[in-house]
Short mmCIF file of C-alpha atoms (C1' of nucleotides) in Angstrom, two decimals:
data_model
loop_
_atom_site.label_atom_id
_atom_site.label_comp_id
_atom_site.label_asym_id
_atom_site.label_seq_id
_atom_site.Cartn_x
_atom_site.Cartn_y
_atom_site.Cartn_z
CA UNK U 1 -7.19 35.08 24.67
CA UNK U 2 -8.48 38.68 24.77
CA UNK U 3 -12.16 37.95 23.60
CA UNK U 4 -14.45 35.23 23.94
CA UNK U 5 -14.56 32.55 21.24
CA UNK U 6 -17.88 32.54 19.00
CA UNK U 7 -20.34 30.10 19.32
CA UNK U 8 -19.73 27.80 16.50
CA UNK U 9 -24.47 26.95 17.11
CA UNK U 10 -26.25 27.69 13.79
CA UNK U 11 -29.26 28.63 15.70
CA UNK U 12 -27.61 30.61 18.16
CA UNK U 13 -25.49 32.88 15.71
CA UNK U 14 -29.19 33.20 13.72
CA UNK U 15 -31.08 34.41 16.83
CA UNK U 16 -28.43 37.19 17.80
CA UNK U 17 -28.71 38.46 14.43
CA UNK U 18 -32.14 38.50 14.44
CA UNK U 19 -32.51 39.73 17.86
CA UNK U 20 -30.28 42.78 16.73
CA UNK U 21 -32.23 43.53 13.66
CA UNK U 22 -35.42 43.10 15.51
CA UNK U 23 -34.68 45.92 17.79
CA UNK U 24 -33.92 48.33 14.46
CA UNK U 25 -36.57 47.22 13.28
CA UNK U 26 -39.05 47.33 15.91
CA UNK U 27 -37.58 50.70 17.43
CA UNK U 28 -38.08 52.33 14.17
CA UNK U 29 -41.23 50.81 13.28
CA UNK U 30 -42.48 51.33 16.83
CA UNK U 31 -44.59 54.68 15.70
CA UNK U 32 -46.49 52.86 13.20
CA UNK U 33 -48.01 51.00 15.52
CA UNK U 34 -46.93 47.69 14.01
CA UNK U 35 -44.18 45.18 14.52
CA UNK U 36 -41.94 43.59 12.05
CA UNK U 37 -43.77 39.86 12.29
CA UNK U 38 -47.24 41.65 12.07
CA UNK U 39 -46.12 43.76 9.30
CA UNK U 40 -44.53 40.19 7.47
CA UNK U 41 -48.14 39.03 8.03
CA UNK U 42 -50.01 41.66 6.44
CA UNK U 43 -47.40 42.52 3.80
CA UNK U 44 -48.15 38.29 2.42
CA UNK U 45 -52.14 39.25 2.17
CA UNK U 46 -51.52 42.00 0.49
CA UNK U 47 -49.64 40.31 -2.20
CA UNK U 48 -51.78 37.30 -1.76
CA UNK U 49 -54.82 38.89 -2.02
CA UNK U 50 -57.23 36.07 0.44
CA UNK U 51 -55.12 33.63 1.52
CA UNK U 52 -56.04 30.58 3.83
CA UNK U 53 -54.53 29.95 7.35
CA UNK U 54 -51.71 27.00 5.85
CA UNK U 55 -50.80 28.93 3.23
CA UNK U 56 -50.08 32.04 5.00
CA UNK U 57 -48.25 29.78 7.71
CA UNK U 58 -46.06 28.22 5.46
CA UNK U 59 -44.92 31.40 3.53
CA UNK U 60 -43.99 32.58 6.45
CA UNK U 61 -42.66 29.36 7.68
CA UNK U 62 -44.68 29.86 10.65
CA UNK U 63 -46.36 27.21 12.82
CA UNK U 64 -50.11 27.00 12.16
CA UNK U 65 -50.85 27.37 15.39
CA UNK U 66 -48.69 30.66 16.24
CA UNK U 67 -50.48 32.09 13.18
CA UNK U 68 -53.50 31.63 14.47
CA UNK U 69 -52.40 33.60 17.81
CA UNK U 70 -50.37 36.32 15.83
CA UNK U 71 -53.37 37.04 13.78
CA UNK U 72 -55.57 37.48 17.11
CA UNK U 73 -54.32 41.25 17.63
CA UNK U 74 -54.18 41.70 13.85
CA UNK U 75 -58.26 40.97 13.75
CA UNK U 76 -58.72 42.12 17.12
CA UNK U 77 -57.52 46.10 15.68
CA UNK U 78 -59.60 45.86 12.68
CA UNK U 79 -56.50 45.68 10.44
CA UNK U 80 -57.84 42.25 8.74
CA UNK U 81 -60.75 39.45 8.70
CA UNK U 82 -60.85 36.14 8.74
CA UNK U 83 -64.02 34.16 7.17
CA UNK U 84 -65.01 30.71 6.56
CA UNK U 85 -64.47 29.72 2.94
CA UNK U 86 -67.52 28.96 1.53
CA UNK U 87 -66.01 25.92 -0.28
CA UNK U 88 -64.46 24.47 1.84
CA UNK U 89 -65.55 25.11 5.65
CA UNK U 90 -62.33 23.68 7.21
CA UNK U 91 -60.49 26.80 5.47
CA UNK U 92 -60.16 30.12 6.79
CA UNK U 93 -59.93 33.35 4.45
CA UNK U 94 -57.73 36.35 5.77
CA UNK U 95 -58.11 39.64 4.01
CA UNK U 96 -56.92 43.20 4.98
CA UNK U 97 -59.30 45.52 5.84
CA UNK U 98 -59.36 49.14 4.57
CA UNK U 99 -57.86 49.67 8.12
CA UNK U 100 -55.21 47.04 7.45
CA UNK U 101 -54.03 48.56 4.06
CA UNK U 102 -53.52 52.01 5.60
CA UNK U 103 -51.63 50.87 8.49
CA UNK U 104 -49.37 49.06 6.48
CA UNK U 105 -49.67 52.61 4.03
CA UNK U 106 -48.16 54.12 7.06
CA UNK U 107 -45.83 51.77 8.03
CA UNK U 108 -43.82 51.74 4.82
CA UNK U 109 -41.86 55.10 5.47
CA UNK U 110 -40.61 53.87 8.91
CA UNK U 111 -39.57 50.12 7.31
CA UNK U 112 -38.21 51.92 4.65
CA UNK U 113 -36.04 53.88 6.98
CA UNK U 114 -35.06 50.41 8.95
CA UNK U 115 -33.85 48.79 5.97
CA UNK U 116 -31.88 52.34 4.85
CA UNK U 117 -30.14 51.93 8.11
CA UNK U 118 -29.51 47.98 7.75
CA UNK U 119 -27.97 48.53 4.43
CA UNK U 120 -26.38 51.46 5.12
CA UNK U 121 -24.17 49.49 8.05
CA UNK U 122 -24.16 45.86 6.10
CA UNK U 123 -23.89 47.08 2.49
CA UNK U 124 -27.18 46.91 0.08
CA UNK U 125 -25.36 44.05 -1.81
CA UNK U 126 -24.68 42.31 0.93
CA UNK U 127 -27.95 42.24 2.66
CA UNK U 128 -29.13 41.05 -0.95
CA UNK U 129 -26.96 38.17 -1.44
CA UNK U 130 -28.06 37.51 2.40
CA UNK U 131 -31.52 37.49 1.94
CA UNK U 132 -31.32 35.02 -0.94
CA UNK U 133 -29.10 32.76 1.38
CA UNK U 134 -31.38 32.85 4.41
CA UNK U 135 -33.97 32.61 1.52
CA UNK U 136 -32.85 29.14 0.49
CA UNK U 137 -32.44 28.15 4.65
CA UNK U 138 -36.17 28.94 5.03
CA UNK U 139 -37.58 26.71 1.97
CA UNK U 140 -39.11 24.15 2.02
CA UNK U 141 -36.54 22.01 -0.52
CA UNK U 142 -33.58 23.05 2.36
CA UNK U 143 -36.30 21.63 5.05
CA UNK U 144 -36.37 18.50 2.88
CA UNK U 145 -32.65 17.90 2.47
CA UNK U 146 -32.22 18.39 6.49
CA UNK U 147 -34.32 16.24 7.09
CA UNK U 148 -34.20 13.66 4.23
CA UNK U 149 -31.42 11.67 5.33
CA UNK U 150 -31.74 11.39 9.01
CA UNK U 151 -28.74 9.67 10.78
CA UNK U 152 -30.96 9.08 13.64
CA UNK W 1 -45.12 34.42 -12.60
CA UNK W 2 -45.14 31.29 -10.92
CA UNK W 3 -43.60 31.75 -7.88
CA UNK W 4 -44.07 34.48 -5.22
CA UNK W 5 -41.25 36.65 -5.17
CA UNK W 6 -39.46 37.00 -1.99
CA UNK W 7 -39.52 39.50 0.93
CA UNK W 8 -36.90 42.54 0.50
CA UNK W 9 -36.96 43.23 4.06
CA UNK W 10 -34.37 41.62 5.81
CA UNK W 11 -35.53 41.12 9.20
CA UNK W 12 -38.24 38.92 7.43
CA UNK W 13 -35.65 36.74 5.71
CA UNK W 14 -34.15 36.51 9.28
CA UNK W 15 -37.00 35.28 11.28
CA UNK W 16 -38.07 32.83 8.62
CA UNK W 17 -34.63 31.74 8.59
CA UNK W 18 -34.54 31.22 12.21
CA UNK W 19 -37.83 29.67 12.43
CA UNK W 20 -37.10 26.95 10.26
CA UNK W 21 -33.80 26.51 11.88
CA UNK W 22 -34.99 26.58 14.98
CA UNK W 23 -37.56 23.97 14.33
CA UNK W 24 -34.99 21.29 12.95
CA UNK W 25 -32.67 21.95 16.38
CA UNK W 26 -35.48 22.06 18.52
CA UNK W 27 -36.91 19.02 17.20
CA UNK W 28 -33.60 17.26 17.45
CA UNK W 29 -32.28 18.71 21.05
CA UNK W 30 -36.41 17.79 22.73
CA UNK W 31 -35.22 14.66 24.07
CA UNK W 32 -32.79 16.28 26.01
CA UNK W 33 -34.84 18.43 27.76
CA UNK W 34 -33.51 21.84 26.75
CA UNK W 35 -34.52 24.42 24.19
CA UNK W 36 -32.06 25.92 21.44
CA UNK W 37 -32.11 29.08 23.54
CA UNK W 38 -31.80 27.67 26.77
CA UNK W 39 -28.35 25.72 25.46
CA UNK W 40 -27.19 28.81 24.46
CA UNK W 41 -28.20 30.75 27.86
CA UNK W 42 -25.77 27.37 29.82
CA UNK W 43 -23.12 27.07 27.24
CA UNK W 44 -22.36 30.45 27.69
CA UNK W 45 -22.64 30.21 31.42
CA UNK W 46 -20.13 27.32 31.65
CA UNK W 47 -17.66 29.24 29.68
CA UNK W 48 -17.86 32.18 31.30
CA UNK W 49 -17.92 30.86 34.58
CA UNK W 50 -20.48 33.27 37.02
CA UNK W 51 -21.31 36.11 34.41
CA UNK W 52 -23.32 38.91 35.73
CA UNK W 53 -27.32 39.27 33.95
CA UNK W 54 -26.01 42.11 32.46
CA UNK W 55 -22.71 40.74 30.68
CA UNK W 56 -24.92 37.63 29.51
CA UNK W 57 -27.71 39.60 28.34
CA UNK W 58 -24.81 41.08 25.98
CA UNK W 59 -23.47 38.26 25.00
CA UNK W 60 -26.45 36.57 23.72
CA UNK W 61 -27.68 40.12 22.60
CA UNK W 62 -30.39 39.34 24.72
CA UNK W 63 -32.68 42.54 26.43
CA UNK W 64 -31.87 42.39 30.02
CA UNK W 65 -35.47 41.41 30.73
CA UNK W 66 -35.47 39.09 28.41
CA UNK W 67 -32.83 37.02 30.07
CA UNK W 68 -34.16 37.36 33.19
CA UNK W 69 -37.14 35.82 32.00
CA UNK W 70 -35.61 33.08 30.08
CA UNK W 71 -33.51 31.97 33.34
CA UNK W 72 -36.79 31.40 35.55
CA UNK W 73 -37.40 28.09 33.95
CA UNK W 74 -33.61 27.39 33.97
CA UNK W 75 -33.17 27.97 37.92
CA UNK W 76 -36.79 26.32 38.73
CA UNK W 77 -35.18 23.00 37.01
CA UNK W 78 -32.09 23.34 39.04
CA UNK W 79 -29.66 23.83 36.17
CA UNK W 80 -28.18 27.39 37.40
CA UNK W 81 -28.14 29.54 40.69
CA UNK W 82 -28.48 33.04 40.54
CA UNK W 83 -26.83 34.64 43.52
CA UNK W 84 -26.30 38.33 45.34
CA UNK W 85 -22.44 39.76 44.01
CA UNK W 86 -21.06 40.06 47.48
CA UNK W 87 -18.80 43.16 46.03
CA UNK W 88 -21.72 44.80 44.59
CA UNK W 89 -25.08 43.73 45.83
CA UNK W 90 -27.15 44.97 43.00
CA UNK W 91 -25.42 42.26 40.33
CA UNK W 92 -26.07 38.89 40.31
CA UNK W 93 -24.04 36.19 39.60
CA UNK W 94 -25.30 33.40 37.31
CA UNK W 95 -23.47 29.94 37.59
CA UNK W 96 -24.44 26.38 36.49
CA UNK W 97 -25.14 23.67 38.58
CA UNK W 98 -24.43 19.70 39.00
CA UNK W 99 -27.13 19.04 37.62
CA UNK W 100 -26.76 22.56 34.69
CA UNK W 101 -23.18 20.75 33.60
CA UNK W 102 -24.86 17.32 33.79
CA UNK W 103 -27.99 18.34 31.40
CA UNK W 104 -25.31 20.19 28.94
CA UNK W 105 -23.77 17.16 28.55
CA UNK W 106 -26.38 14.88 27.69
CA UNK W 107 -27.16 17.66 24.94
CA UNK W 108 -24.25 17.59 23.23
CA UNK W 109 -25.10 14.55 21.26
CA UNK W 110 -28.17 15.92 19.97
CA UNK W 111 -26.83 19.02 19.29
CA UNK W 112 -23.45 17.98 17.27
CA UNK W 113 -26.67 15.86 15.45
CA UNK W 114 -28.40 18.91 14.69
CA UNK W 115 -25.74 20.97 13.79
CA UNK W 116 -24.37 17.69 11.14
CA UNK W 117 -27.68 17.97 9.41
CA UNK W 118 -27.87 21.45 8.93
CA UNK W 119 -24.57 21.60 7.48
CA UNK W 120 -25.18 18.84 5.68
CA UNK W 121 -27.77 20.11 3.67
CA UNK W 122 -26.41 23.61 3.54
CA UNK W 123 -22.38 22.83 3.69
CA UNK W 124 -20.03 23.43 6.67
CA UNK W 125 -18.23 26.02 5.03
CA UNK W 126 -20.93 28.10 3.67
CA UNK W 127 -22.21 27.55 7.74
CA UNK W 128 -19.14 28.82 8.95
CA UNK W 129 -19.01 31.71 6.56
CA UNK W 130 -22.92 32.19 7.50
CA UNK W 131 -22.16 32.66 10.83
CA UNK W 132 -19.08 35.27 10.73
CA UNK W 133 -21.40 37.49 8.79
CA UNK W 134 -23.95 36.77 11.69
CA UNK W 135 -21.90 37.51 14.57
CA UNK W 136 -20.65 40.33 12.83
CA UNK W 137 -24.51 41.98 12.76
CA UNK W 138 -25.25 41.01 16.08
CA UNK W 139 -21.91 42.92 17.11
CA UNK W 140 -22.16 45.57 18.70
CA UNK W 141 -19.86 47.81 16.30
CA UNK W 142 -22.66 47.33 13.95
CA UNK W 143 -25.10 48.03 16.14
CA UNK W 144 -23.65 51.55 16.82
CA UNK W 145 -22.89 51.65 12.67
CA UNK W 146 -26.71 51.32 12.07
CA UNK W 147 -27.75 54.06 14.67
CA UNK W 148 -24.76 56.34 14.71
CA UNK W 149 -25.97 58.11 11.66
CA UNK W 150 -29.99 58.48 12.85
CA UNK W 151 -31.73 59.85 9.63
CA UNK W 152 -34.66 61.03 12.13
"C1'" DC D 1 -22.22 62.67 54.90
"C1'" DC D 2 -26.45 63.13 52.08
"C1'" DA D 3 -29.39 63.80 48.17
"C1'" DA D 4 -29.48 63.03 43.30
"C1'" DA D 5 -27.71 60.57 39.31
"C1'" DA D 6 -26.27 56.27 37.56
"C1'" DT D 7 -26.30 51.26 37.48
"C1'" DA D 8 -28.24 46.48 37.79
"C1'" DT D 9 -32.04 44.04 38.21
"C1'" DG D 10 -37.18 42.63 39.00
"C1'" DT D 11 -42.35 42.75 37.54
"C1'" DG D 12 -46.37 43.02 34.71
"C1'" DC D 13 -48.14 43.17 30.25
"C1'" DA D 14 -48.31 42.13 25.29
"C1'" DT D 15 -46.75 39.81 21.41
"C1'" DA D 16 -43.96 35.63 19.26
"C1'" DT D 17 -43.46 30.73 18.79
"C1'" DG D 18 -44.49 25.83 18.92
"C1'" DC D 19 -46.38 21.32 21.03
"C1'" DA D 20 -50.18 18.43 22.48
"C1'" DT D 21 -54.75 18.02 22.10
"C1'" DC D 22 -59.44 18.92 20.64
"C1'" DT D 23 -63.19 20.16 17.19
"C1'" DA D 24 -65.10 20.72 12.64
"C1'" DT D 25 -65.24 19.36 7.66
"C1'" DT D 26 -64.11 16.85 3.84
"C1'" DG D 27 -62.50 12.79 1.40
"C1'" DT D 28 -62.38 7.53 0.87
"C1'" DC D 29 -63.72 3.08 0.30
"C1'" DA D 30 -65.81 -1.26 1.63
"C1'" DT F 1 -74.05 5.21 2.67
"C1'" DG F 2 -71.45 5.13 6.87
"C1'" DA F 3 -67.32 4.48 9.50
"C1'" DC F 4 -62.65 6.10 9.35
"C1'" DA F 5 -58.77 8.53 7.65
"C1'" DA F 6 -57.19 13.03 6.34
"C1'" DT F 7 -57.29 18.00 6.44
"C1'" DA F 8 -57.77 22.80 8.56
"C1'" DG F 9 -58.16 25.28 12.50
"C1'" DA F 10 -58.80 26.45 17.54
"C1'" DT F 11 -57.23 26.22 22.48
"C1'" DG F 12 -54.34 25.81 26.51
"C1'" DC F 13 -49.83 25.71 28.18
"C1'" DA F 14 -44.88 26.85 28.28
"C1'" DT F 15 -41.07 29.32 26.72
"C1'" DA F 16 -39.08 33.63 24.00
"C1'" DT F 17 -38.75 38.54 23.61
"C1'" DG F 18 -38.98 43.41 24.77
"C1'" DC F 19 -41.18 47.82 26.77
"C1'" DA F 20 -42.68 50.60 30.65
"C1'" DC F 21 -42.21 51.03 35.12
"C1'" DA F 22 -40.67 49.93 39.94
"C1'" DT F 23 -36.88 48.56 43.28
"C1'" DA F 24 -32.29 48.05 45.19
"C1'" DT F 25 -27.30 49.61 45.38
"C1'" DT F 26 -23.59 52.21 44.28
"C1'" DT F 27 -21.43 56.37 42.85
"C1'" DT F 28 -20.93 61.34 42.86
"C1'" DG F 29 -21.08 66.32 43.95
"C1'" DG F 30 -21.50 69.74 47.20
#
DNA sequence: CCAAAATATGTGCATATGCATCTATTGTCA
DNA sequence: TGACAATAGATGCATATGCACATATTTTGG
């Protein structure tokens, strides 16, 4: 009984990883002046062009509500907006700013360099066939079959 | 083009993964009172016996500062003491209590229910395969494998 | 033995995350 | 149309996480 048993938690084995890879991550990213979950955030407007508050929340299957505060130093740093739709006033708009598209400009060599070292230690094809896997943990069907049949 | 297509960064896929995760354990383990993280910080306690911050920190792959934050709540609620190492004074020595053992217990319940429906939806022995790959990049060895070679 | 290096932790600040609750708008239907 | 349900966010509070920096002990070299 040289080493310690692992935890057999789902949760907990997910947070070390992601602990780990947050501190690549973040180390490497760390003279771009952005973090990996603010990068996430501005990497899904990009794509998405304007999206609305929900929508950006459940892409990144983020609470609305710690969104709305991760977004706060995002707008605060001029790196995006966030305006009233004009059709429907309940909605919020977020857009990057020119600011906002050359930080994330910037960023891209240091991410770049994060994943390089990720795949590099894990294997490219690996960390593929993992990303589809925690891929299919994060949807929304997987959400649905959790909690679909509750034995409570 | 219907569909979005997904993130290639991995530490994305990881913190979506987790969040959603997190939100169906969380969700299950409220009514006992502790958080996913905060199971993890006690189960590892009562195995270990009276780790030293530093040697949990590690285990959880947890910053050092981190944990000592994450304990504050833990020791205010009476669930663990953290003492003086009499044979070096600058460790500490963190240990459950009565009550710690008592509020793991009434856990389990909700965890073993959380844990049924994840693997449930996703299968028990893709879980367990899911988590050897996890615990293998929250090792240490690949730690060092990702930043032994630094491109910088 | 003593000063400097090394080790283990504590504090303050900033972001990350989610719950309960509140406000603002829009949609519904008698 | 007007009350009420539903939708979209906003706020305050508590925990989660890590960095920079400060403090306390121990170890080490001369």
């Amino acid at each position: 009984m040289a080493k310690t048993e692992p935890s057999r938690c789902n949760l907990t084995a997910l947070r070390k990883a992601t602990r780990r890879v947050s501190q690549l991550y973040d180390q490497v990213l760390a003279t771009s002046g952005l973090r990996g979950t603010q990068r996430a955030i501005l990497v899904y407007v990009r794509r998405s062009g304007a999206p609305t508050m929900g929508e950006l929340a459940a892409a990144l299957v983020l609470d609305r509500t710690a969104l709305n505060h991760n977004l706060k130093p995002l707008e605060r740093d001029g790196l995006l907006t966030i305006i009233v739709d004009k059709n429907d006033r309940r909605s919020r708009l977020v857009r990057l700013t020119k600011r906002g598209e050359a930080r994330l400009e910037e960023s891209q060599a240091a991410w770049l360099k994060a994943q390089e070292r990720f795949e590099t230690a894990f294997g490219a094809r690996q960390a593929a066939d993992l990303r589809q896997t925690l891929e299919l943990i994060a949807s929304l069907e997987f959400d649905e079959r959790a909690l679909g049949s509750p034995a409570s």
